[in-house]
mmCIF file of C-alpha atoms in Angstrom:
data_model
loop_
_atom_site.group_PDB
_atom_site.id
_atom_site.type_symbol
_atom_site.label_atom_id
_atom_site.label_comp_id
_atom_site.label_asym_id
_atom_site.label_seq_id
_atom_site.Cartn_x
_atom_site.Cartn_y
_atom_site.Cartn_z
ATOM 1 C CA UNK A 905 35.865 26.267 12.741
ATOM 2 C CA UNK A 906 35.575 29.784 11.363
ATOM 3 C CA UNK A 907 37.153 28.384 8.089
ATOM 4 C CA UNK A 908 34.606 25.631 7.972
ATOM 5 C CA UNK A 909 31.786 28.209 8.133
ATOM 6 C CA UNK A 910 33.503 30.341 5.425
ATOM 7 C CA UNK A 911 33.494 27.249 3.222
ATOM 8 C CA UNK A 912 30.019 26.210 4.146
ATOM 9 C CA UNK A 913 28.560 29.789 3.324
ATOM 10 C CA UNK A 914 30.633 29.894 -0.042
ATOM 11 C CA UNK A 915 29.201 26.391 -1.216
ATOM 12 C CA UNK A 916 25.793 27.428 0.069
ATOM 13 C CA UNK A 917 25.556 30.516 -1.998
ATOM 14 C CA UNK A 918 26.975 28.413 -4.957
ATOM 15 C CA UNK A 919 24.099 25.870 -4.384
ATOM 16 C CA UNK A 920 21.484 28.577 -4.048
ATOM 17 C CA UNK A 921 22.405 29.938 -7.643
ATOM 18 C CA UNK A 922 21.150 26.435 -8.959
ATOM 19 C CA UNK A 923 18.353 25.878 -6.891
ATOM 20 C CA UNK A 924 15.688 28.128 -8.801
ATOM 21 C CA UNK A 925 15.979 25.782 -11.723
ATOM 22 C CA UNK A 926 16.136 22.598 -9.486
ATOM 23 C CA UNK A 927 12.842 23.718 -7.877
ATOM 24 C CA UNK A 928 11.044 24.173 -11.042
ATOM 25 C CA UNK A 929 12.330 20.554 -11.950
ATOM 26 C CA UNK A 930 11.337 19.183 -8.353
ATOM 27 C CA UNK A 931 7.814 20.923 -8.547
ATOM 28 C CA UNK A 932 7.147 19.439 -11.851
ATOM 29 C CA UNK A 933 8.271 16.118 -11.221
ATOM 30 C CA UNK A 934 6.430 16.019 -7.735
ATOM 31 C CA UNK A 935 3.082 17.147 -9.003
ATOM 32 C CA UNK A 936 3.334 14.580 -11.881
ATOM 33 C CA UNK A 937 4.021 11.791 -9.302
ATOM 34 C CA UNK A 938 1.351 12.969 -7.083
ATOM 35 C CA UNK A 939 -1.212 12.741 -9.742
ATOM 36 C CA UNK A 940 0.069 9.089 -10.719
ATOM 37 C CA UNK A 941 -0.184 8.098 -7.219
ATOM 38 C CA UNK A 942 -3.502 9.427 -6.577
ATOM 39 C CA UNK A 943 -4.741 7.508 -9.755
ATOM 40 C CA UNK A 944 -3.088 4.294 -8.753
ATOM 41 C CA UNK A 945 -4.660 4.475 -5.351
ATOM 42 C CA UNK A 946 -8.103 5.169 -6.837
ATOM 43 C CA UNK A 947 -7.872 2.618 -9.269
ATOM 44 C CA UNK A 948 -7.069 -0.042 -6.685
ATOM 45 C CA UNK A 949 -9.965 0.897 -4.673
ATOM 46 C CA UNK A 950 -12.278 0.745 -7.670
ATOM 47 C CA UNK A 951 -10.984 -2.730 -8.661
ATOM 48 C CA UNK A 952 -11.569 -3.856 -5.116
ATOM 49 C CA UNK A 953 -15.276 -2.579 -5.331
ATOM 50 C CA UNK A 954 -15.640 -4.257 -8.708
ATOM 51 C CA UNK A 955 -14.717 -7.904 -7.621
ATOM 52 C CA UNK A 956 -18.199 -9.616 -7.496
ATOM 53 C CA UNK A 957 -19.305 -12.940 -8.305
ATOM 54 C CA UNK A 958 -22.573 -13.316 -10.434
ATOM 55 C CA UNK A 959 -24.517 -16.644 -10.054
ATOM 56 C CA UNK A 960 -27.482 -17.679 -11.829
ATOM 57 C CA UNK A 961 -30.512 -19.273 -10.336
ATOM 58 C CA UNK A 962 -32.682 -21.607 -12.370
ATOM 59 C CA UNK A 963 -36.005 -22.857 -11.271
ATOM 60 C CA UNK A 964 -39.636 -21.807 -10.877
ATOM 61 C CA UNK A 965 -39.340 -20.175 -7.281
ATOM 62 C CA UNK A 966 -42.175 -17.677 -7.669
ATOM 63 C CA UNK A 967 -44.292 -17.687 -4.506
ATOM 64 C CA UNK A 968 -42.045 -19.937 -2.579
ATOM 65 C CA UNK A 969 -39.992 -19.379 0.635
ATOM 66 C CA UNK A 970 -36.971 -19.782 -1.274
ATOM 67 C CA UNK A 971 -37.703 -17.016 -3.747
ATOM 68 C CA UNK A 972 -38.173 -15.140 -0.443
ATOM 69 C CA UNK A 973 -34.945 -16.363 1.051
ATOM 70 C CA UNK A 974 -32.860 -15.370 -2.034
ATOM 71 C CA UNK A 975 -34.492 -11.936 -2.045
ATOM 72 C CA UNK A 976 -33.679 -11.361 1.530
ATOM 73 C CA UNK A 977 -29.884 -12.371 0.857
ATOM 74 C CA UNK A 978 -29.821 -10.013 -2.067
ATOM 75 C CA UNK A 979 -31.092 -7.144 0.107
ATOM 76 C CA UNK A 980 -29.995 -7.802 3.704
ATOM 77 C CA UNK A 981 -27.148 -10.227 3.924
ATOM 78 C CA UNK A 982 -23.436 -9.253 3.864
ATOM 79 C CA UNK A 983 -22.949 -11.389 0.732
ATOM 80 C CA UNK A 984 -24.753 -9.011 -1.205
ATOM 81 C CA UNK A 985 -21.424 -7.002 -1.516
ATOM 82 C CA UNK A 986 -19.811 -9.634 -3.511
ATOM 83 C CA UNK A 987 -22.229 -11.997 -4.818
ATOM 84 C CA UNK A 988 -25.235 -11.375 -7.298
ATOM 85 C CA UNK A 989 -28.060 -14.092 -7.493
ATOM 86 C CA UNK A 990 -29.737 -13.535 -10.857
ATOM 87 C CA UNK A 991 -32.870 -15.551 -11.787
ATOM 88 C CA UNK A 992 -32.810 -16.918 -15.405
ATOM 89 C CA UNK A 993 -33.972 -19.922 -17.496
ATOM 90 C CA UNK A 994 -31.744 -22.767 -17.998
ATOM 91 C CA UNK A 995 -30.968 -21.804 -21.571
ATOM 92 C CA UNK A 996 -30.138 -18.387 -20.534
ATOM 93 C CA UNK A 997 -27.887 -19.718 -17.584
ATOM 94 C CA UNK A 998 -25.916 -22.021 -20.045
ATOM 95 C CA UNK A 999 -25.490 -19.100 -22.725
ATOM 96 C CA UNK A 1000 -24.034 -16.868 -20.023
ATOM 97 C CA UNK A 1001 -21.816 -19.447 -18.620
ATOM 98 C CA UNK A 1002 -20.255 -20.241 -21.918
ATOM 99 C CA UNK A 1003 -19.648 -16.391 -22.384
ATOM 100 C CA UNK A 1004 -18.137 -15.970 -19.008
ATOM 101 C CA UNK A 1005 -21.038 -13.402 -17.852
ATOM 102 C CA UNK A 1006 -21.479 -15.646 -14.747
ATOM 103 C CA UNK A 1007 -19.384 -18.027 -12.673
ATOM 104 C CA UNK A 1008 -21.846 -20.519 -12.555
ATOM 105 C CA UNK A 1009 -25.416 -21.243 -11.849
ATOM 106 C CA UNK A 1010 -27.797 -22.943 -9.201
ATOM 107 C CA UNK A 1011 -30.454 -25.191 -10.579
ATOM 108 C CA UNK A 1012 -33.273 -25.794 -8.030
ATOM 109 C CA UNK A 1013 -35.203 -28.804 -8.913
ATOM 110 C CA UNK A 1014 -38.874 -28.776 -9.224
ATOM 111 C CA UNK A 1015 -39.229 -31.217 -6.360
ATOM 112 C CA UNK A 1016 -36.884 -29.291 -4.164
ATOM 113 C CA UNK A 1017 -39.778 -27.441 -2.356
ATOM 114 C CA UNK A 1018 -41.942 -30.478 -1.690
ATOM 115 C CA UNK A 1019 -39.241 -32.192 -0.516
ATOM 116 C CA UNK A 1020 -38.198 -29.423 2.317
ATOM 117 C CA UNK A 1021 -41.911 -30.046 3.334
ATOM 118 C CA UNK A 1022 -41.648 -33.674 3.597
ATOM 119 C CA UNK A 1023 -38.183 -33.387 5.332
ATOM 120 C CA UNK A 1024 -36.553 -35.035 2.589
ATOM 121 C CA UNK A 1025 -32.866 -34.138 1.106
ATOM 122 C CA UNK A 1026 -32.989 -33.248 -2.514
ATOM 123 C CA UNK A 1027 -29.499 -31.830 -3.599
ATOM 124 C CA UNK A 1028 -29.146 -28.507 -5.412
ATOM 125 C CA UNK A 1029 -27.105 -28.767 -8.652
ATOM 126 C CA UNK A 1030 -24.435 -26.273 -9.219
ATOM 127 C CA UNK A 1031 -23.094 -25.839 -12.641
ATOM 128 C CA UNK A 1032 -19.695 -24.172 -13.541
ATOM 129 C CA UNK A 1033 -16.981 -24.264 -16.008
ATOM 130 C CA UNK A 1034 -14.028 -26.725 -15.413
ATOM 131 C CA UNK A 1035 -11.409 -24.412 -14.071
ATOM 132 C CA UNK A 1036 -8.892 -26.257 -11.933
ATOM 133 C CA UNK A 1037 -6.482 -23.354 -11.992
ATOM 134 C CA UNK A 1038 -9.002 -21.149 -10.090
ATOM 135 C CA UNK A 1039 -10.141 -20.955 -6.645
ATOM 136 C CA UNK A 1040 -13.461 -18.881 -7.518
ATOM 137 C CA UNK A 1041 -15.352 -22.111 -8.677
ATOM 138 C CA UNK A 1042 -14.453 -24.144 -5.501
ATOM 139 C CA UNK A 1043 -15.347 -21.331 -3.354
ATOM 140 C CA UNK A 1044 -18.662 -20.704 -5.223
ATOM 141 C CA UNK A 1045 -19.449 -24.596 -4.967
ATOM 142 C CA UNK A 1046 -18.943 -24.323 -1.232
ATOM 143 C CA UNK A 1047 -21.090 -21.269 -1.106
ATOM 144 C CA UNK A 1048 -24.141 -23.455 -2.709
ATOM 145 C CA UNK A 1049 -23.302 -26.236 -0.346
ATOM 146 C CA UNK A 1050 -23.489 -23.713 2.724
ATOM 147 C CA UNK A 1051 -26.952 -22.706 1.162
ATOM 148 C CA UNK A 1052 -28.383 -26.049 1.017
ATOM 149 C CA UNK A 1053 -27.322 -26.689 4.677
ATOM 150 C CA UNK A 1054 -29.002 -23.572 5.941
ATOM 151 C CA UNK A 1055 -32.162 -24.478 4.046
ATOM 152 C CA UNK A 1056 -32.223 -27.981 5.586
ATOM 153 C CA UNK A 1057 -31.238 -26.830 9.141
ATOM 154 C CA UNK A 1058 -33.571 -24.003 9.237
ATOM 155 C CA UNK A 1059 -36.449 -26.331 8.035
ATOM 156 C CA UNK A 1060 -35.523 -28.706 10.722
ATOM 157 C CA UNK A 1061 -35.417 -26.064 13.302
ATOM 158 C CA UNK A 1062 -38.854 -24.871 12.254
ATOM 159 C CA UNK A 1063 -40.132 -28.500 12.643
ATOM 160 C CA UNK A 1064 -38.471 -28.840 15.856
ATOM 161 C CA UNK A 1065 -40.317 -25.906 17.231
ATOM 162 C CA UNK A 1066 -43.781 -27.219 16.210
ATOM 163 C CA UNK A 1067 -43.092 -30.392 17.899
ATOM 164 C CA UNK A 1068 -41.951 -28.902 21.119
ATOM 165 C CA UNK A 1069 -45.383 -26.870 20.912
ATOM 166 C CA UNK A 1070 -47.411 -30.263 20.519
ATOM 167 C CA UNK A 1071 -45.166 -32.268 22.994
ATOM 168 C CA UNK A 1072 -44.979 -29.755 25.762
ATOM 169 C CA UNK A 1073 -48.189 -27.712 25.212
ATOM 170 C CA UNK A 1074 -46.486 -24.319 25.097
ATOM 171 C CA UNK A 1075 -47.175 -21.518 22.709
ATOM 172 C CA UNK A 1076 -43.968 -20.610 20.394
ATOM 173 C CA UNK A 1077 -44.378 -17.440 18.685
ATOM 174 C CA UNK A 1078 -43.236 -18.676 15.229
ATOM 175 C CA UNK A 1079 -42.898 -15.412 13.663
ATOM 176 C CA UNK A 1080 -40.703 -14.035 16.104
ATOM 177 C CA UNK A 1081 -38.713 -17.245 16.267
ATOM 178 C CA UNK A 1082 -38.219 -17.438 12.601
ATOM 179 C CA UNK A 1083 -37.403 -13.593 12.504
ATOM 180 C CA UNK A 1084 -34.806 -14.134 15.273
ATOM 181 C CA UNK A 1085 -33.274 -17.110 13.161
ATOM 182 C CA UNK A 1086 -33.184 -14.979 10.148
ATOM 183 C CA UNK A 1087 -31.522 -12.037 11.872
ATOM 184 C CA UNK A 1088 -28.855 -14.481 13.111
ATOM 185 C CA UNK A 1089 -28.052 -15.783 9.870
ATOM 186 C CA UNK A 1090 -27.979 -12.438 8.310
ATOM 187 C CA UNK A 1091 -25.597 -10.937 10.925
ATOM 188 C CA UNK A 1092 -23.261 -13.843 10.834
ATOM 189 C CA UNK A 1093 -20.302 -11.416 10.011
ATOM 190 C CA UNK A 1094 -20.616 -10.015 13.734
ATOM 191 C CA UNK A 1095 -19.405 -13.573 15.002
ATOM 192 C CA UNK A 1096 -16.038 -13.177 13.722
ATOM 193 C CA UNK A 1097 -13.378 -10.497 13.546
ATOM 194 C CA UNK A 1098 -11.862 -9.188 10.211
ATOM 195 C CA UNK A 1099 -7.974 -8.582 10.018
ATOM 196 C CA UNK A 1100 -6.267 -7.142 7.029
ATOM 197 C CA UNK A 1101 -2.562 -8.234 6.711
ATOM 198 C CA UNK A 1102 -1.720 -5.378 4.394
ATOM 199 C CA UNK A 1103 0.687 -5.502 1.498
ATOM 200 C CA UNK A 1104 3.813 -4.875 3.434
ATOM 201 C CA UNK A 1105 4.610 -4.362 7.149
ATOM 202 C CA UNK A 1106 0.852 -4.598 8.028
ATOM 203 C CA UNK A 1107 -0.052 -1.648 6.019
ATOM 204 C CA UNK A 1108 -3.022 -0.755 3.633
ATOM 205 C CA UNK A 1109 -2.274 -0.418 -0.020
ATOM 206 C CA UNK A 1110 -2.536 3.440 0.043
ATOM 207 C CA UNK A 1111 -0.824 3.927 3.083
ATOM 208 C CA UNK A 1112 2.139 1.861 1.899
ATOM 209 C CA UNK A 1113 2.294 3.641 -1.297
ATOM 210 C CA UNK A 1114 2.335 7.036 0.377
ATOM 211 C CA UNK A 1115 5.210 6.195 2.551
ATOM 212 C CA UNK A 1116 7.203 4.586 -0.273
ATOM 213 C CA UNK A 1117 6.325 7.613 -2.670
ATOM 214 C CA UNK A 1118 8.034 9.977 -0.074
ATOM 215 C CA UNK A 1119 11.104 8.008 -0.205
ATOM 216 C CA UNK A 1120 11.166 7.596 -3.976
ATOM 217 C CA UNK A 1121 10.759 11.423 -4.293
ATOM 218 C CA UNK A 1122 13.645 12.100 -1.929
ATOM 219 C CA UNK A 1123 15.799 9.655 -4.031
ATOM 220 C CA UNK A 1124 14.792 11.422 -7.341
ATOM 221 C CA UNK A 1125 15.277 14.992 -5.847
ATOM 222 C CA UNK A 1126 18.998 13.739 -5.270
ATOM 223 C CA UNK A 1127 19.496 13.558 -8.823
ATOM 224 C CA UNK A 1128 19.758 17.649 -8.704
ATOM 225 C CA UNK A 1129 22.905 17.208 -6.997
ATOM 226 C CA UNK A 1130 24.785 16.596 -10.460
ATOM 227 C CA UNK A 1131 24.599 20.027 -10.928
ATOM 228 C CA UNK A 1132 27.057 21.353 -8.232
ATOM 229 C CA UNK A 1133 28.507 18.260 -6.448
ATOM 230 C CA UNK A 1134 30.704 16.840 -9.275
ATOM 231 C CA UNK A 1135 34.408 17.599 -8.721
ATOM 232 C CA UNK A 1136 36.404 16.265 -11.841
ATOM 233 C CA UNK A 1137 39.487 18.479 -10.607
ATOM 234 C CA UNK A 1138 40.621 18.020 -7.135
ATOM 235 C CA UNK A 1139 43.209 20.840 -7.233
ATOM 236 C CA UNK A 1140 40.758 23.179 -5.322
ATOM 237 C CA UNK A 1141 40.243 20.693 -2.477
ATOM 238 C CA UNK A 1142 43.989 20.039 -2.240
ATOM 239 C CA UNK A 1143 44.736 23.774 -2.145
ATOM 240 C CA UNK A 1144 42.089 24.161 0.590
ATOM 241 C CA UNK A 1145 43.587 21.447 2.585
ATOM 242 C CA UNK A 1146 47.114 22.997 2.314
ATOM 243 C CA UNK A 1147 45.349 26.176 3.442
ATOM 244 C CA UNK A 1148 44.040 24.700 6.540
ATOM 245 C CA UNK A 1149 40.783 23.738 5.470
ATOM 246 C CA UNK A 1150 40.227 20.144 6.948
ATOM 247 C CA UNK A 1151 39.028 17.251 4.738
ATOM 248 C CA UNK A 1152 36.293 16.558 7.157
ATOM 249 C CA UNK A 1153 35.314 20.167 6.880
ATOM 250 C CA UNK A 1154 35.292 20.142 3.162
ATOM 251 C CA UNK A 1155 33.137 17.065 3.027
ATOM 252 C CA UNK A 1156 30.492 18.523 5.454
ATOM 253 C CA UNK A 1157 30.661 21.802 3.863
ATOM 254 C CA UNK A 1158 29.813 20.355 0.400
ATOM 255 C CA UNK A 1159 27.224 17.816 1.761
ATOM 256 C CA UNK A 1160 25.206 20.303 3.979
ATOM 257 C CA UNK A 1161 23.904 22.704 1.055
ATOM 258 C CA UNK A 1162 22.929 19.379 -0.642
ATOM 259 C CA UNK A 1163 20.951 18.207 2.516
ATOM 260 C CA UNK A 1164 19.519 22.034 3.039
ATOM 261 C CA UNK A 1165 18.059 21.609 -0.491
ATOM 262 C CA UNK A 1166 16.498 18.153 0.005
ATOM 263 C CA UNK A 1167 14.819 19.346 3.260
ATOM 264 C CA UNK A 1168 13.652 22.613 1.648
ATOM 265 C CA UNK A 1169 11.960 20.243 -0.968
ATOM 266 C CA UNK A 1170 10.403 18.188 1.619
ATOM 267 C CA UNK A 1171 8.928 21.293 3.586
ATOM 268 C CA UNK A 1172 7.613 22.841 0.483
ATOM 269 C CA UNK A 1173 5.928 19.375 -0.159
ATOM 270 C CA UNK A 1174 4.443 18.967 3.122
ATOM 271 C CA UNK A 1175 3.263 22.541 3.405
ATOM 272 C CA UNK A 1176 1.720 22.457 -0.112
ATOM 273 C CA UNK A 1177 -0.118 19.367 0.591
ATOM 274 C CA UNK A 1178 -1.360 20.761 3.854
ATOM 275 C CA UNK A 1179 -3.120 23.785 2.106
ATOM 276 C CA UNK A 1180 -4.521 21.504 -0.573
ATOM 277 C CA UNK A 1181 -7.425 18.711 -0.418
ATOM 278 C CA UNK A 1182 -5.065 16.074 -1.894
ATOM 279 C CA UNK A 1183 -4.215 14.801 1.533
ATOM 280 C CA UNK A 1184 -7.745 13.826 2.109
ATOM 281 C CA UNK A 1185 -7.277 11.194 -0.371
ATOM 282 C CA UNK A 1186 -4.329 9.618 1.642
ATOM 283 C CA UNK A 1187 -5.553 8.501 5.096
ATOM 284 C CA UNK A 1188 -1.681 8.193 6.088
ATOM 285 C CA UNK A 1189 -1.150 11.941 5.597
ATOM 286 C CA UNK A 1190 -4.423 12.991 7.307
ATOM 287 C CA UNK A 1191 -2.724 13.723 10.714
ATOM 288 C CA UNK A 1192 0.547 15.155 9.331
ATOM 289 C CA UNK A 1193 -1.212 17.295 6.648
ATOM 290 C CA UNK A 1194 -4.140 18.682 9.143
ATOM 291 C CA UNK A 1195 -2.395 22.170 9.433
ATOM 292 C CA UNK A 1196 0.667 23.937 7.943
ATOM 293 C CA UNK A 1197 2.520 23.812 11.637
ATOM 294 C CA UNK A 1198 1.763 20.038 11.728
ATOM 295 C CA UNK A 1199 3.237 19.712 8.398
ATOM 296 C CA UNK A 1200 6.404 21.581 9.518
ATOM 297 C CA UNK A 1201 6.529 19.360 12.515
ATOM 298 C CA UNK A 1202 6.563 16.169 10.731
ATOM 299 C CA UNK A 1203 9.044 17.530 8.186
ATOM 300 C CA UNK A 1204 11.327 18.026 11.121
ATOM 301 C CA UNK A 1205 10.606 14.535 12.269
ATOM 302 C CA UNK A 1206 11.681 13.204 8.723
ATOM 303 C CA UNK A 1207 15.244 14.840 8.938
ATOM 304 C CA UNK A 1208 17.005 11.447 9.664
ATOM 305 C CA UNK A 1209 15.572 9.791 6.779
ATOM 306 C CA UNK A 1210 16.414 12.754 4.351
ATOM 307 C CA UNK A 1211 19.868 12.969 5.994
ATOM 308 C CA UNK A 1212 20.695 9.186 5.512
ATOM 309 C CA UNK A 1213 19.244 9.128 1.809
ATOM 310 C CA UNK A 1214 21.298 12.358 0.956
ATOM 311 C CA UNK A 1215 24.507 10.925 2.440
ATOM 312 C CA UNK A 1216 24.124 7.794 0.629
ATOM 313 C CA UNK A 1217 23.729 9.844 -2.731
ATOM 314 C CA UNK A 1218 26.476 12.091 -1.765
ATOM 315 C CA UNK A 1219 28.863 9.216 -1.335
ATOM 316 C CA UNK A 1220 27.869 7.998 -4.701
ATOM 317 C CA UNK A 1221 28.539 11.382 -6.334
ATOM 318 C CA UNK A 1222 32.062 11.250 -4.695
ATOM 319 C CA UNK A 1223 32.671 8.044 -6.621
ATOM 320 C CA UNK A 1224 32.018 9.801 -9.951
ATOM 321 C CA UNK A 1225 34.244 12.063 -12.063
ATOM 322 C CA UNK A 1226 31.812 13.609 -14.486
ATOM 323 C CA UNK A 1227 28.032 14.682 -14.694
ATOM 324 C CA UNK A 1228 27.231 11.701 -17.042
ATOM 325 C CA UNK A 1229 28.554 8.984 -15.043
ATOM 326 C CA UNK A 1230 27.035 10.553 -11.704
ATOM 327 C CA UNK A 1231 23.527 10.743 -13.245
ATOM 328 C CA UNK A 1232 23.651 7.045 -14.773
ATOM 329 C CA UNK A 1233 24.893 5.971 -11.256
ATOM 330 C CA UNK A 1234 22.280 7.814 -9.437
ATOM 331 C CA UNK A 1235 19.364 6.146 -11.817
ATOM 332 C CA UNK A 1236 20.839 2.879 -11.154
ATOM 333 C CA UNK A 1237 20.810 3.404 -7.612
ATOM 334 C CA UNK A 1238 17.332 4.689 -7.713
ATOM 335 C CA UNK A 1239 15.980 1.934 -9.535
ATOM 336 C CA UNK A 1240 17.845 -1.018 -7.892
ATOM 337 C CA UNK A 1241 17.226 0.251 -4.394
ATOM 338 C CA UNK A 1242 13.614 1.142 -4.958
ATOM 339 C CA UNK A 1243 12.752 -2.315 -6.151
ATOM 340 C CA UNK A 1244 14.883 -4.174 -3.541
ATOM 341 C CA UNK A 1245 13.255 -1.990 -0.858
ATOM 342 C CA UNK A 1246 9.798 -2.436 -1.676
ATOM 343 C CA UNK A 1247 9.196 1.212 -3.150
ATOM 344 C CA UNK A 1248 8.013 -0.031 -6.710
ATOM 345 C CA UNK A 1249 6.254 -3.296 -5.555
ATOM 346 C CA UNK A 1250 4.920 -4.098 -2.224
ATOM 347 C CA UNK A 1251 7.307 -6.250 -0.142
ATOM 348 C CA UNK A 1252 5.050 -9.181 0.250
ATOM 349 C CA UNK A 1253 5.139 -9.530 -3.657
ATOM 350 C CA UNK A 1254 9.090 -9.751 -3.664
ATOM 351 C CA UNK A 1255 11.077 -12.690 -3.319
ATOM 352 C CA UNK A 1256 11.878 -13.974 0.292
ATOM 353 C CA UNK A 1257 15.326 -12.953 0.217
ATOM 354 C CA UNK A 1258 14.665 -9.219 -0.783
ATOM 355 C CA UNK A 1259 11.905 -9.112 1.855
ATOM 356 C CA UNK A 1260 14.515 -10.236 4.592
ATOM 357 C CA UNK A 1261 17.155 -7.663 3.213
ATOM 358 C CA UNK A 1262 14.806 -4.693 2.569
ATOM 359 C CA UNK A 1263 14.947 -3.565 6.027
ATOM 360 C CA UNK A 1264 18.825 -3.671 5.848
ATOM 361 C CA UNK A 1265 19.240 -1.171 2.834
ATOM 362 C CA UNK A 1266 19.375 2.366 3.424
ATOM 363 C CA UNK A 1267 16.123 3.071 1.679
ATOM 364 C CA UNK A 1268 14.332 0.337 3.565
ATOM 365 C CA UNK A 1269 15.606 1.723 6.996
ATOM 366 C CA UNK A 1270 14.310 5.143 5.749
ATOM 367 C CA UNK A 1271 11.079 3.921 4.629
ATOM 368 C CA UNK A 1272 10.405 1.750 7.780
ATOM 369 C CA UNK A 1273 11.276 5.191 9.913
ATOM 370 C CA UNK A 1274 9.002 7.339 7.517
ATOM 371 C CA UNK A 1275 6.025 4.872 8.221
ATOM 372 C CA UNK A 1276 6.770 4.944 12.094
ATOM 373 C CA UNK A 1277 6.946 8.773 11.895
ATOM 374 C CA UNK A 1278 3.813 9.530 9.990
ATOM 375 C CA UNK A 1279 1.951 6.621 12.062
ATOM 376 C CA UNK A 1280 3.393 8.375 15.289
ATOM 377 C CA UNK A 1281 4.793 4.929 16.468
ATOM 378 C CA UNK A 1282 8.546 5.887 16.507
ATOM 379 C CA UNK A 1283 11.117 3.483 17.676
ATOM 380 C CA UNK A 1284 14.605 4.309 18.745
ATOM 381 C CA UNK A 1285 15.938 1.261 16.739
ATOM 382 C CA UNK A 1286 15.056 2.853 13.539
ATOM 383 C CA UNK A 1287 16.614 5.908 14.359
ATOM 384 C CA UNK A 1288 19.926 4.105 15.351
ATOM 385 C CA UNK A 1289 19.848 2.409 11.862
ATOM 386 C CA UNK A 1290 19.690 5.530 10.153
ATOM 387 C CA UNK A 1291 22.253 7.160 12.112
ATOM 388 C CA UNK A 1292 24.817 4.343 11.547
ATOM 389 C CA UNK A 1293 24.189 4.414 7.620
ATOM 390 C CA UNK A 1294 24.607 8.206 7.747
ATOM 391 C CA UNK A 1295 27.839 8.149 9.700
ATOM 392 C CA UNK A 1296 29.095 5.013 7.399
ATOM 393 C CA UNK A 1297 28.373 7.062 4.243
ATOM 394 C CA UNK A 1298 30.064 10.257 5.317
ATOM 395 C CA UNK A 1299 32.990 8.482 6.500
ATOM 396 C CA UNK A 1300 33.169 6.562 3.015
ATOM 397 C CA UNK A 1301 32.866 9.986 1.269
ATOM 398 C CA UNK A 1302 35.757 11.473 3.154
ATOM 399 C CA UNK A 1303 37.949 8.428 2.274
ATOM 400 C CA UNK A 1304 37.062 8.322 -1.317
ATOM 401 C CA UNK A 1305 37.822 12.162 -1.480
ATOM 402 C CA UNK A 1306 41.310 11.498 0.260
ATOM 403 C CA UNK A 1307 42.055 8.833 -2.172
ATOM 404 C CA UNK A 1308 41.055 10.967 -5.284
ATOM 405 C CA UNK A 1309 43.168 13.941 -3.858
ATOM 406 C CA UNK A 1310 46.315 11.786 -3.513
ATOM 407 C CA UNK A 1311 45.809 9.900 -6.929
ATOM 408 C CA UNK A 1312 45.201 13.259 -8.554
ATOM 409 C CA UNK A 1313 48.324 14.674 -7.191
ATOM 410 C CA UNK A 1314 50.089 11.808 -8.624
#
């Protein structure tokens, strides 16, 4: 055991000599990616807020109840957040429709108001471009039909109340009844519950990419191992083994300094975010970044994810004989695993076969574990999966090194 610690101490000092350069690379890369992530999330929020449907309204409605109703919808109804009703002439409506400035327009016939008073049905006319490939015109047409239905049924309700007054000789406060009806219609969003399925694993867009960003950063940080983990000559490992340094001791003695560097990067990142206002833009990090102590605690909780990814990258380094092949192998692994695990694109945008395989990859397992940690919803199964990957990669690394030592000796 004393030989193991001597070897570990020597390898740690060797890695520490390279760490200042690695740290500069890590800081520049991390800050750049944080800015890109922030811009991407803000752009997504802006895009969501800009999705609105503009509908033209054609007809002389001034002084009518319909004009009052449209004004009420524009100012009080929940649809005001995504639908704009704009009054215009028929000529302007046709021109704007051709230019694509509006999705369509609602033409209200001159006899429509009189028909309502006479309890007759006169349909509204909805005009739009013929776009069979888009669902928006169909939804807009459905919206117009709903408006017509509400108008007819509300008129029937008012007439019904008047008949109740005449038949039963009771006094109905029409103003209060109409106001109650309007409030019920305007607050119809209270009769259903909105549920957001998210972009992957039930997470929101911003939370999903914050977790994916952390795993992606760990993968990219692993490229720094090419500076000191490549062993093109196996003479020294063979000599150490003949001197009583076990193969497992050498493998872990090389791996642990690499893991220490990765964990130090993570701790510095989490502490840096806890002292900045950046974490306020990412709701997924609010609890973890609430204080430096909280950031340190969550960094410790993320050790299994870092250890698993580090073990995988360490195994890839063991497969390579020179720096160039090592960097290319790591880059290929980063790109392929990032895509297959849903780090670059949301899981629900990937083919079904990749969605089912994602959690079975080391990066996918690390992503799920990270999401559970930062959501304070840890499950033992995720930890066991990471532990299985870690042990498997370390065993493979030892076998590869043993094979290289024997083949090099021959």
